[in-house]
Each structure stands twice: as structure tokens, then as C-alpha cells.
PDB file of C-alpha atoms in Angstrom:
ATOM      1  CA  UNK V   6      -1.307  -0.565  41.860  1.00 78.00           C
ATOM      2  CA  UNK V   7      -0.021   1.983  39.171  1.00 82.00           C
ATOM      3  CA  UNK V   8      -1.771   2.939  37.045  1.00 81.00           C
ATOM      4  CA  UNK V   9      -0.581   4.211  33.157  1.00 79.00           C
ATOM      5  CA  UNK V  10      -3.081   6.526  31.477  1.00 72.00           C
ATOM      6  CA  UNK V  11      -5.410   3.480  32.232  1.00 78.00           C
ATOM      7  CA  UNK V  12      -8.233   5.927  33.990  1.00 79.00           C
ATOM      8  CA  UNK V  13     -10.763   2.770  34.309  1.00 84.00           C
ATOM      9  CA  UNK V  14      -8.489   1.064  37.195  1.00 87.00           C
ATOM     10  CA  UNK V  15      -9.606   3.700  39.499  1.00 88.00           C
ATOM     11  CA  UNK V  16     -13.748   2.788  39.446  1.00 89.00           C
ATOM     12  CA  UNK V  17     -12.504  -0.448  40.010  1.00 89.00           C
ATOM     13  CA  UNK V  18     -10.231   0.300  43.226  1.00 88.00           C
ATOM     14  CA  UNK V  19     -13.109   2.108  44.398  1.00 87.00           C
ATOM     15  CA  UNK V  20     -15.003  -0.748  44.301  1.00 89.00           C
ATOM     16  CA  UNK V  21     -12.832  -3.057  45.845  1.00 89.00           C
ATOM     17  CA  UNK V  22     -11.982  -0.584  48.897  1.00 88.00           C
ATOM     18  CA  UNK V  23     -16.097  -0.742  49.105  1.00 88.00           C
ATOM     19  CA  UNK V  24     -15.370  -4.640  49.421  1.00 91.00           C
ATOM     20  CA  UNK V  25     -12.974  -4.339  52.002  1.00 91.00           C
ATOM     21  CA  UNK V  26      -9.594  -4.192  49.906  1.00 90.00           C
ATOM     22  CA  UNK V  27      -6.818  -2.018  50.960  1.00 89.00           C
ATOM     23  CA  UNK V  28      -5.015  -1.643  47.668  1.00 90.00           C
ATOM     24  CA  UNK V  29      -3.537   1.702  47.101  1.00 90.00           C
ATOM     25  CA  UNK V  30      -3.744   3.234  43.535  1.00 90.00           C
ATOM     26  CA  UNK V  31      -1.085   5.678  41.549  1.00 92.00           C
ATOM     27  CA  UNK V  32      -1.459   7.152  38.635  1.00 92.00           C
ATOM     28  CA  UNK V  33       1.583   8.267  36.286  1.00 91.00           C
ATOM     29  CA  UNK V  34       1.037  10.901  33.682  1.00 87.00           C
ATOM     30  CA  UNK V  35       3.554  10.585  30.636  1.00 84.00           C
ATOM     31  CA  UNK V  36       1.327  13.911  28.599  1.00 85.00           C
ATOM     32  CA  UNK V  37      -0.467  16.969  28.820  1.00 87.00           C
ATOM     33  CA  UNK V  38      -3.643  16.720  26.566  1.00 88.00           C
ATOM     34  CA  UNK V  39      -6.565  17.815  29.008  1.00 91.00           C
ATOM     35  CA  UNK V  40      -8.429  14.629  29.292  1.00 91.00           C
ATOM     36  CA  UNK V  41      -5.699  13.122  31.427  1.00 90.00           C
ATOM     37  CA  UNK V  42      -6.253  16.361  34.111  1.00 93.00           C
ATOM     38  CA  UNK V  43      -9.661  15.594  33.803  1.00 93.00           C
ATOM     39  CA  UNK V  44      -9.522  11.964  34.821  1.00 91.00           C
ATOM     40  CA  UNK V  45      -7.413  12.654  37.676  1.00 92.00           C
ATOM     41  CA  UNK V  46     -10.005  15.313  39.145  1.00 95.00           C
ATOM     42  CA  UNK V  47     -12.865  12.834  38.269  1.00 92.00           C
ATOM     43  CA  UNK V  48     -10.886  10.294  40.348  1.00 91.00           C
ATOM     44  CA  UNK V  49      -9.348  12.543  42.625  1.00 92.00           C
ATOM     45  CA  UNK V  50     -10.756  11.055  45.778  1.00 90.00           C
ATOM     46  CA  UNK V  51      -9.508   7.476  44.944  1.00 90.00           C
ATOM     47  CA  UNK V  52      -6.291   8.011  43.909  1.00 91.00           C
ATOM     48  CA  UNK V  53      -3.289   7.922  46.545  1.00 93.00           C
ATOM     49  CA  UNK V  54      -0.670   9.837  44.619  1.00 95.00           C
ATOM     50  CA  UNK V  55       0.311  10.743  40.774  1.00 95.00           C
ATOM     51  CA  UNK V  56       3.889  11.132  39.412  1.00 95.00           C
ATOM     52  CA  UNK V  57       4.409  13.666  36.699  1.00 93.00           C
ATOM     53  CA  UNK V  58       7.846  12.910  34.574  1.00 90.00           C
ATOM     54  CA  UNK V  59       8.013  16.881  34.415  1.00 90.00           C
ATOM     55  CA  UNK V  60       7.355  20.264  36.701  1.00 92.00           C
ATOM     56  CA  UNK V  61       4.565  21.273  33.923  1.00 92.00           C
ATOM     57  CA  UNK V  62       2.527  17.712  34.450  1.00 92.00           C
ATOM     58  CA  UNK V  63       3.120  18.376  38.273  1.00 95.00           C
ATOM     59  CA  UNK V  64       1.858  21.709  38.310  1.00 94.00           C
ATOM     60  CA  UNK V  65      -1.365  20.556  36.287  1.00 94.00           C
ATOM     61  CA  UNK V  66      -2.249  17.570  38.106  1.00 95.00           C
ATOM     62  CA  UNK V  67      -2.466  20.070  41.335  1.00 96.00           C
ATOM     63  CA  UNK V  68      -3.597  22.955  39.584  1.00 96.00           C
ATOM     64  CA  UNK V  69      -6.148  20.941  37.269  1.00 95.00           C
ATOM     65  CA  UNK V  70      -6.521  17.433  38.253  1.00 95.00           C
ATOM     66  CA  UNK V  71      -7.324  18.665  42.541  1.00 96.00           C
ATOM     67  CA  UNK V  72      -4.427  16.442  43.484  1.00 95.00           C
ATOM     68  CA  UNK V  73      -2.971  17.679  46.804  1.00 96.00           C
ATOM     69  CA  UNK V  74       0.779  18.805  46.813  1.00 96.00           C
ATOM     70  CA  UNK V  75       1.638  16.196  49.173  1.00 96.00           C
ATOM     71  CA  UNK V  76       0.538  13.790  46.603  1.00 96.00           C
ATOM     72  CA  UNK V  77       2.228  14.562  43.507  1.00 97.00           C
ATOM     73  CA  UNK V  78       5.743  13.429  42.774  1.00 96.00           C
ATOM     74  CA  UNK V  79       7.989  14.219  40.087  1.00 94.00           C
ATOM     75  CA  UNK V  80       9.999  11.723  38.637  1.00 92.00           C
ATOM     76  CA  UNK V  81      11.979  12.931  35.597  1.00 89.00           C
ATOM     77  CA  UNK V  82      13.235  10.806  32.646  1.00 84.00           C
ATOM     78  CA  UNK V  83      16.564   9.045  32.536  1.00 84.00           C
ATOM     79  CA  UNK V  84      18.310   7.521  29.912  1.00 85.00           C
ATOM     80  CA  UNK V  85      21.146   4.887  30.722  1.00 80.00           C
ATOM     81  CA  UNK V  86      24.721   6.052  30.507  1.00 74.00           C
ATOM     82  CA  UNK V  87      26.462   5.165  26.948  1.00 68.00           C
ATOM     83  CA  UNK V  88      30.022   5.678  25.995  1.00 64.00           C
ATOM     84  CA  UNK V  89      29.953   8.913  24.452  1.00 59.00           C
ATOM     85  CA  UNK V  90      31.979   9.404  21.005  1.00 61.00           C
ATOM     86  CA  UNK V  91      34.479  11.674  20.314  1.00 64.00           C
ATOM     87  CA  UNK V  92      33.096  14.557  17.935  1.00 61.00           C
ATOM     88  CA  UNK V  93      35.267  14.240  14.685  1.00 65.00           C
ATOM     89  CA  UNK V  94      35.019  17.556  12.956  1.00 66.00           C
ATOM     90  CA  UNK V  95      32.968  17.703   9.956  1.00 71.00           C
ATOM     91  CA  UNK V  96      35.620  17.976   7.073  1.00 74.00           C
ATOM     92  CA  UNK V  97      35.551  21.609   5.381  1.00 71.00           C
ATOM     93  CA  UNK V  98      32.434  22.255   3.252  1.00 77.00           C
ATOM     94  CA  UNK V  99      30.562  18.788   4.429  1.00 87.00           C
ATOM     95  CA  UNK V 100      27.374  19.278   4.950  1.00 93.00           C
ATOM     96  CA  UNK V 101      25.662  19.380   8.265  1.00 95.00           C
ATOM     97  CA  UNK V 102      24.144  16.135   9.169  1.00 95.00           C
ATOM     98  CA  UNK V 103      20.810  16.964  11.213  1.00 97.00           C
ATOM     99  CA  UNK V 104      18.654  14.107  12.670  1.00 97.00           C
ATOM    100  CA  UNK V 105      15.136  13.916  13.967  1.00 98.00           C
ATOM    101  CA  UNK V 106      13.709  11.160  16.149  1.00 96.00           C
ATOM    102  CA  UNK V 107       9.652  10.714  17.221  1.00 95.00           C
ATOM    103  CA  UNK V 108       6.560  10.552  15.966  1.00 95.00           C
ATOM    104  CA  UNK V 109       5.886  12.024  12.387  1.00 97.00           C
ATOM    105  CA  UNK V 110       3.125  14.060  13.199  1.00 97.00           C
ATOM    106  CA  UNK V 111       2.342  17.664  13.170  1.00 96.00           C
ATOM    107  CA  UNK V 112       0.230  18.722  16.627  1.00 94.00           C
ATOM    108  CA  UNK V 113       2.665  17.799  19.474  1.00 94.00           C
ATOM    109  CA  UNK V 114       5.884  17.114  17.009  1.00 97.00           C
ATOM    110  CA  UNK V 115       5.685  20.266  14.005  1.00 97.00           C
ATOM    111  CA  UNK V 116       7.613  17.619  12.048  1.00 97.00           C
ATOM    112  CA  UNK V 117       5.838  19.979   9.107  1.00 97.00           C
ATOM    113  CA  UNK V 118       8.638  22.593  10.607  1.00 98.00           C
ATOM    114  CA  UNK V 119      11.543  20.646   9.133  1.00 98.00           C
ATOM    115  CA  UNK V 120      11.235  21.680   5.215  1.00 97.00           C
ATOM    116  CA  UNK V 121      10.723  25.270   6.167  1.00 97.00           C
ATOM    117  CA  UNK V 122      13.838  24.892   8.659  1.00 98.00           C
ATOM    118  CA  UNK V 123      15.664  23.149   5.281  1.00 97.00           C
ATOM    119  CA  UNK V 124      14.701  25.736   3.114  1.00 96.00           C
ATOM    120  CA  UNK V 125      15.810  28.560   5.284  1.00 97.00           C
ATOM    121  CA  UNK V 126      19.300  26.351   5.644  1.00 97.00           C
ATOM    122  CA  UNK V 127      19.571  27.057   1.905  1.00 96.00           C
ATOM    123  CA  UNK V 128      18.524  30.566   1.791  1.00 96.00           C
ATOM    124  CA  UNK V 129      21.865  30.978   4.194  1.00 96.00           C
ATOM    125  CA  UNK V 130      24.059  28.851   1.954  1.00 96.00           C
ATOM    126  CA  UNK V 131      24.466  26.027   4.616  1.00 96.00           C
ATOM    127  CA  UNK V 132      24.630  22.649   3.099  1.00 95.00           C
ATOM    128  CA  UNK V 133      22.865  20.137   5.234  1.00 96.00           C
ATOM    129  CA  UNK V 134      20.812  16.253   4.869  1.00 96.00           C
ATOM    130  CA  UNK V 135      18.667  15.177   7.248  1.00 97.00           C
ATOM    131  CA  UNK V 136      18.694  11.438   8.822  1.00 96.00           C
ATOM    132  CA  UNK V 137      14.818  10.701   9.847  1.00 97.00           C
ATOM    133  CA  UNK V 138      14.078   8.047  12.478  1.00 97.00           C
ATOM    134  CA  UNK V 139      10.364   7.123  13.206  1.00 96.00           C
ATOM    135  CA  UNK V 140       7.175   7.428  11.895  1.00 96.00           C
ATOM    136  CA  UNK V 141       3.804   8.470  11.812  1.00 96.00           C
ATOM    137  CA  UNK V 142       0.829  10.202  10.433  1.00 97.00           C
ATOM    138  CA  UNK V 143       2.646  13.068   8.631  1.00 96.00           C
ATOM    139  CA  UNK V 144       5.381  10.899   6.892  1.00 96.00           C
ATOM    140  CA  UNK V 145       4.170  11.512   3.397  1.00 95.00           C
ATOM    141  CA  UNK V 146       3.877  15.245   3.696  1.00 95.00           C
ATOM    142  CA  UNK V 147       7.521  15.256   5.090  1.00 96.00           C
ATOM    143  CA  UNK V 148       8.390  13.216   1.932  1.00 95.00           C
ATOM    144  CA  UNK V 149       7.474  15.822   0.036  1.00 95.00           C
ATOM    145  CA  UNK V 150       8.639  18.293   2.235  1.00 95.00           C
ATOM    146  CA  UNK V 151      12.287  16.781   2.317  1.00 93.00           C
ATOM    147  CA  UNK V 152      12.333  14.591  -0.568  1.00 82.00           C
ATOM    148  CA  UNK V 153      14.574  11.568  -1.441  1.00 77.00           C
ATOM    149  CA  UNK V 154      18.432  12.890  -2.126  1.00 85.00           C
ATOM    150  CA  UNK V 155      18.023  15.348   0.719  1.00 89.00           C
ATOM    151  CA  UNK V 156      16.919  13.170   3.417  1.00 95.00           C
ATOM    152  CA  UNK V 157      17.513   9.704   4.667  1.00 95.00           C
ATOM    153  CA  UNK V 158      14.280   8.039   5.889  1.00 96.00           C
ATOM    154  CA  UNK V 159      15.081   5.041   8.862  1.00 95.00           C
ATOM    155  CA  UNK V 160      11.380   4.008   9.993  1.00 94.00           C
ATOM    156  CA  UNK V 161      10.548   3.027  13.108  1.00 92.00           C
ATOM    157  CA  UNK V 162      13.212   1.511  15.352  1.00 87.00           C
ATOM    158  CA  UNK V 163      14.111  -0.247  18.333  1.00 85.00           C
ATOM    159  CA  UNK V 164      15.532   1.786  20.957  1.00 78.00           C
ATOM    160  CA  UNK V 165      18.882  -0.389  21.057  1.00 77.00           C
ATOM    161  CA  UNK V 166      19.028   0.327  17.208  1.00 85.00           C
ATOM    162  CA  UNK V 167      18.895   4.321  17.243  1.00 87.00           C
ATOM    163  CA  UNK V 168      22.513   5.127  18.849  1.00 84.00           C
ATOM    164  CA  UNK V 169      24.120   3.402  16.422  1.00 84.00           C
ATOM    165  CA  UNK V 170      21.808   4.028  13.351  1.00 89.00           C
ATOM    166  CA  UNK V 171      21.290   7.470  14.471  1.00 93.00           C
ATOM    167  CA  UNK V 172      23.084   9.471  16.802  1.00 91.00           C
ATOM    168  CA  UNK V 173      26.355   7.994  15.924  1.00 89.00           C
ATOM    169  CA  UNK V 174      25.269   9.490  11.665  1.00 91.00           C
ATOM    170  CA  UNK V 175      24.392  12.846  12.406  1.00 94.00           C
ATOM    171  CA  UNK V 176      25.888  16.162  13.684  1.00 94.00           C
ATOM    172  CA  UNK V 177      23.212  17.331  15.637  1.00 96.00           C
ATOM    173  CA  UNK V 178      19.944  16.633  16.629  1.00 98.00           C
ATOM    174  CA  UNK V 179      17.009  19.132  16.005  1.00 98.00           C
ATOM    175  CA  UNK V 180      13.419  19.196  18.883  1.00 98.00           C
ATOM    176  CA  UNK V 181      10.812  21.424  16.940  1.00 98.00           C
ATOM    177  CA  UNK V 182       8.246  20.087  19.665  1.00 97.00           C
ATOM    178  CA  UNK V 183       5.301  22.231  20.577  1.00 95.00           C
ATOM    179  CA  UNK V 184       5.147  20.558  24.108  1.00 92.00           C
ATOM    180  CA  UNK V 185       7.347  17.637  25.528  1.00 90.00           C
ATOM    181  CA  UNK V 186       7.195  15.359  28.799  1.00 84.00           C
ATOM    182  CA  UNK V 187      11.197  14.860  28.031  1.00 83.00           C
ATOM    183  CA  UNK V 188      12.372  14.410  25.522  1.00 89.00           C
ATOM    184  CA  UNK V 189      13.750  11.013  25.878  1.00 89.00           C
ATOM    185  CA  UNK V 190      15.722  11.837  22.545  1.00 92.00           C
ATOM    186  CA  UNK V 191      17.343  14.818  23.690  1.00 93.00           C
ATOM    187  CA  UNK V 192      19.177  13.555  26.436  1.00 91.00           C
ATOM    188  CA  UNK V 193      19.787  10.508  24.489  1.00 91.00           C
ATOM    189  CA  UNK V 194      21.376  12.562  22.016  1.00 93.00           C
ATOM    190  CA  UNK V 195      23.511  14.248  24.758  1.00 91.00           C
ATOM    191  CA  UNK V 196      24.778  11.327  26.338  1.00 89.00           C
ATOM    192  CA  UNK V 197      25.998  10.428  22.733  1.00 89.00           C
ATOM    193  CA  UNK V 198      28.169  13.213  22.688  1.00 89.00           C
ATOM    194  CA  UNK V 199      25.719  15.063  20.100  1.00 93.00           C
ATOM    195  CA  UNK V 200      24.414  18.703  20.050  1.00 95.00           C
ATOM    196  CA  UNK V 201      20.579  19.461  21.018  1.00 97.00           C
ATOM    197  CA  UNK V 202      18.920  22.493  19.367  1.00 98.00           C
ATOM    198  CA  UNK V 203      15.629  22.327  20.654  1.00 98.00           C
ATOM    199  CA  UNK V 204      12.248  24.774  20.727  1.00 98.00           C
ATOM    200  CA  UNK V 205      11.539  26.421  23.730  1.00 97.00           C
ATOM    201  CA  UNK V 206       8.486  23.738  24.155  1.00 94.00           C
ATOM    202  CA  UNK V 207       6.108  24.367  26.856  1.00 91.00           C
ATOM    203  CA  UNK V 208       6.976  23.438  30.455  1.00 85.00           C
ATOM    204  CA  UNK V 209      10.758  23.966  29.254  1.00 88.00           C
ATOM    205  CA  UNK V 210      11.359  26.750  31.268  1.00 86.00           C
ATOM    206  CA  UNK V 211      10.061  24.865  34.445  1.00 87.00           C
ATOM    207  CA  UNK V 212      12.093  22.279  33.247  1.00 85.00           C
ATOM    208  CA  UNK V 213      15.242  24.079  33.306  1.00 85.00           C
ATOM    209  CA  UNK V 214      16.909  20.760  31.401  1.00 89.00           C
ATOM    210  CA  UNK V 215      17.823  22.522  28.574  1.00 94.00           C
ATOM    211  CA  UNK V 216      20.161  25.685  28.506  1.00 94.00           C
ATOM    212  CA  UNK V 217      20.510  27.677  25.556  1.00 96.00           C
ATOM    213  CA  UNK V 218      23.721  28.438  25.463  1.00 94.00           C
ATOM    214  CA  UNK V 219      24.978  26.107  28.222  1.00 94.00           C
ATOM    215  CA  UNK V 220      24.125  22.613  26.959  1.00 94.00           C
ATOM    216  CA  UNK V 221      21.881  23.429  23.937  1.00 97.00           C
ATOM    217  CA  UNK V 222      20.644  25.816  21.595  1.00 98.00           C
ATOM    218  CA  UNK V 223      17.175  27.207  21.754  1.00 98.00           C
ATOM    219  CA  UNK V 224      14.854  28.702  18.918  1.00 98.00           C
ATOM    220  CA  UNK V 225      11.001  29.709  19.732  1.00 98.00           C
ATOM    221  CA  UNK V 226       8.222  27.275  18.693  1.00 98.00           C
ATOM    222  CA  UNK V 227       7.428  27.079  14.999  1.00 97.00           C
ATOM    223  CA  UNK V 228      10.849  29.891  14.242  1.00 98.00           C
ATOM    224  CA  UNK V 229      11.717  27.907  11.947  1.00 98.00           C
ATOM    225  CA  UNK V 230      14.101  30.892  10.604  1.00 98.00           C
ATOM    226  CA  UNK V 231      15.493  30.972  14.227  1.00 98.00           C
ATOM    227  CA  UNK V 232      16.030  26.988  14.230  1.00 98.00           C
ATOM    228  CA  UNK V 233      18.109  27.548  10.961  1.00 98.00           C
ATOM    229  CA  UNK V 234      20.339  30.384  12.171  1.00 98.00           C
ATOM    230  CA  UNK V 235      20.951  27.985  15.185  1.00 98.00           C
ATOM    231  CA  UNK V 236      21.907  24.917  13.511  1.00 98.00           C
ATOM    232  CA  UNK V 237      24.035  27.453  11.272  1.00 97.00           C
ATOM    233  CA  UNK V 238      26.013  28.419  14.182  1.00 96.00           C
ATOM    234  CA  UNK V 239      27.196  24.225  14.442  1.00 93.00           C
ATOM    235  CA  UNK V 240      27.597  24.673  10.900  1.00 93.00           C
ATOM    236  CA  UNK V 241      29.929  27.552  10.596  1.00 91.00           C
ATOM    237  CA  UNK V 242      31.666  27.230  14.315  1.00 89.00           C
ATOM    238  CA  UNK V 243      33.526  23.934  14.789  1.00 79.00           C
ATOM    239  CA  UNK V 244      34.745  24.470  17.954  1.00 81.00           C
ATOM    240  CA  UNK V 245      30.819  25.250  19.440  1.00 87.00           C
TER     241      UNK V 245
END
């Protein structure tokens, strides 16, 4: 049995090993908000092993959750392989074309980051539009943030739809995360043959996924002045 965030399956396996039942249970932990440590330290005597998708949920489900070593596994996220595209150069003086995908929300996401990152992008004379794909919560306040003209707004989509309505639009793709168990998007993005610049979210240094300077470019948490001078860089160096 596996369980997904689903805490209540473990009273029940407990009761049905009392019964005689020799069901194992697993629990998989896609997050890192502290009531998911705490359910796996409630239930630590029940469950048989828990898979963390990154080094910082592994580390917290021993650390936190009481889980034994020998009963934590990491399993990382994957994306399928997709026929990269050749980056085209962005003719002289086009803008940049930065995309976003996730939730529209502020605690986990900082999608509230984006108009500070645009209006730093115009402070250094970079023209740029953004292509926005998902929603959420914040939406309205990003509206206003990055209003019609200077943004394109896609909705939530379908995970077959966003390489071609997204990554294959856009020059690069920005993370302002505060914390991520991925992100799925990133390495999307990279298989798609587009550029990551990404916050150092927490757990990426255990991570180790994402290089700045190697395979992406990294800005601190909330910089968004740093995040502008990064996406710059693309801007002003073709050949990055």
C-alpha cells in the first residue's frame, strides 16, 4: 500500500495488522509544510518505509518524522525525454520572452516577485514580456502587477499542452520559489532546450540539480534585483 499525503491509511493498516493482515504501508512525501513530518512521527511505528522526491524531504522525514535511515528512499523527479529545439537567437533589440509555470500564489511560489523582477528589467533598459501559465490564489494581484500588454496570461493547462504553448514561446524560464520538491518545470524547461534562472530555494543546495553557472543561473530568494541582472545576462549575451 502507498500511501500519498493520505495520513488516515496508516490507523487503518494498524488495524488490520491487529486483524491478522500482513499488508505493508509506504508513505511518499511530495512537500515540506510541517504537518506532513508530523504525521510520519505520529505513524512512525506503522509505516514500512517513506520516499522523499528530494535530499531535503529525506533528511526531514529522519530528522523530524523518526523514520530510520534504512527506511527512507529518495526518488527524484523525472520528466520524459522531448526533442529539444534549436535556440534561434532573439533578433537584435527583441525583447526577452520570460515564462513562469505553477501555482499563482505567494507563500511557496513569490509569484508577487515577478513585477518587482519586471520593474527592475526596466530600470536596466532590458525589454522583456512575460508568458504566464497556471493559476491560483494570487492571479489578480499579478494582474495588476504585470498588467495586460506586458504579459500574456495562459490559465491552467494540461501538461501535454505546456511544451508547445509554453516552452516552445519563451526565452527563458524564471523559479522565484521559496522552497521546491523539484521543480517539475525546471527540468521540463531544460529538456526543451530553454534556460532556467532559478532562486536558490531551500533544499537546493542538497539538491545539487541546479548549477549556477553550469546549467542555470541562480539569484537568492526574494532578490528580485539579482533575478533581473540574471535574466539580463540572456538578454545582453546571445551566445550564454
Amino acid at each position: 500500500m502507498l500511501a500519498v499525503n493520505i495520513p488516515d491509511v496508516f490507523p487503518a493498516l494498524h488495524r488490520a495488522r491487529a486483524g491478522g493482515s500482513r499488508t505493508r504501508g509506504m508513505m511518499t512525501l511530495h512537500g515540506i509544510e510541517p504537518d506532513l513530518y508530523a504525521d510520519a512521527f505520529r505513524f512512525r511505528g506503522v509505516i514500512d518505509g517513506a520516499v522523499g522526491t528530494n535530499r531535503l524531504a529525506c533528511r526531514l522525514l529522519e530528522e523530524i518524522g523518526g523514520i530510520a535511515p534504512a527506511r527512507v528512499y529518495y526518488a527524484p523527479y523525472g520528466v520524459a525525454p522531448i526533442a529539444a529545439r534549436e535556440r534561434v537567437p532573439r533578433p537584435s533589440g527583441a525583447s526577452l520572452r520570460i515564462g513562469y509555470a505553477g501555482r499563482l500564489e505567494g507563500s511557496q511560489k513569490r509569484v508577487g516577485d515577478l513585477p518587482l523582477v519586471s520593474t527592475a528589467l526596466d530600470r536596466m533598459g532590458v525589454g522583456h514580456e512575460w508568458r504566464i501559465a497556471g493559476g491560483g490564489p494570487e492571479e489578480r494581484s499579478l494582474r495588476r502587477g504585470l498588467p495586460a500588454g506586458h504579459a500574456v496570461y495562459l490559465g491552467a493547462m494540461r501538461g501535454s499542452d505546456v511544451a508547445r504553448q509554453l516552452y516552445a514561446e519563451i526565452d527563458v524560464l524564471i523559479v522565484p520559489s521559496r522552497w521546491e520538491t523539484g521543480p517539475l518545470v525546471a527540468w521540463e524547461a531544460m529538456a526543451a532546450g530553454v534556460p532556467v534562472v532559478a532562486a536558490r530555494y531551500l533544499g537546493s543546495g542538497l539538491e545539487d540539480a541546479l548549477r549556477n553557472e553550469d546549467n542555470a543561473l541562480l539569484f537568492d530568494v526574494g532578490d528580485a534585483e539579482g533575478a533581473a541582472a540574471q535574466l539580463a545576462r540572456l538578454a545582453r549575451e546571445p551566445g550564454l
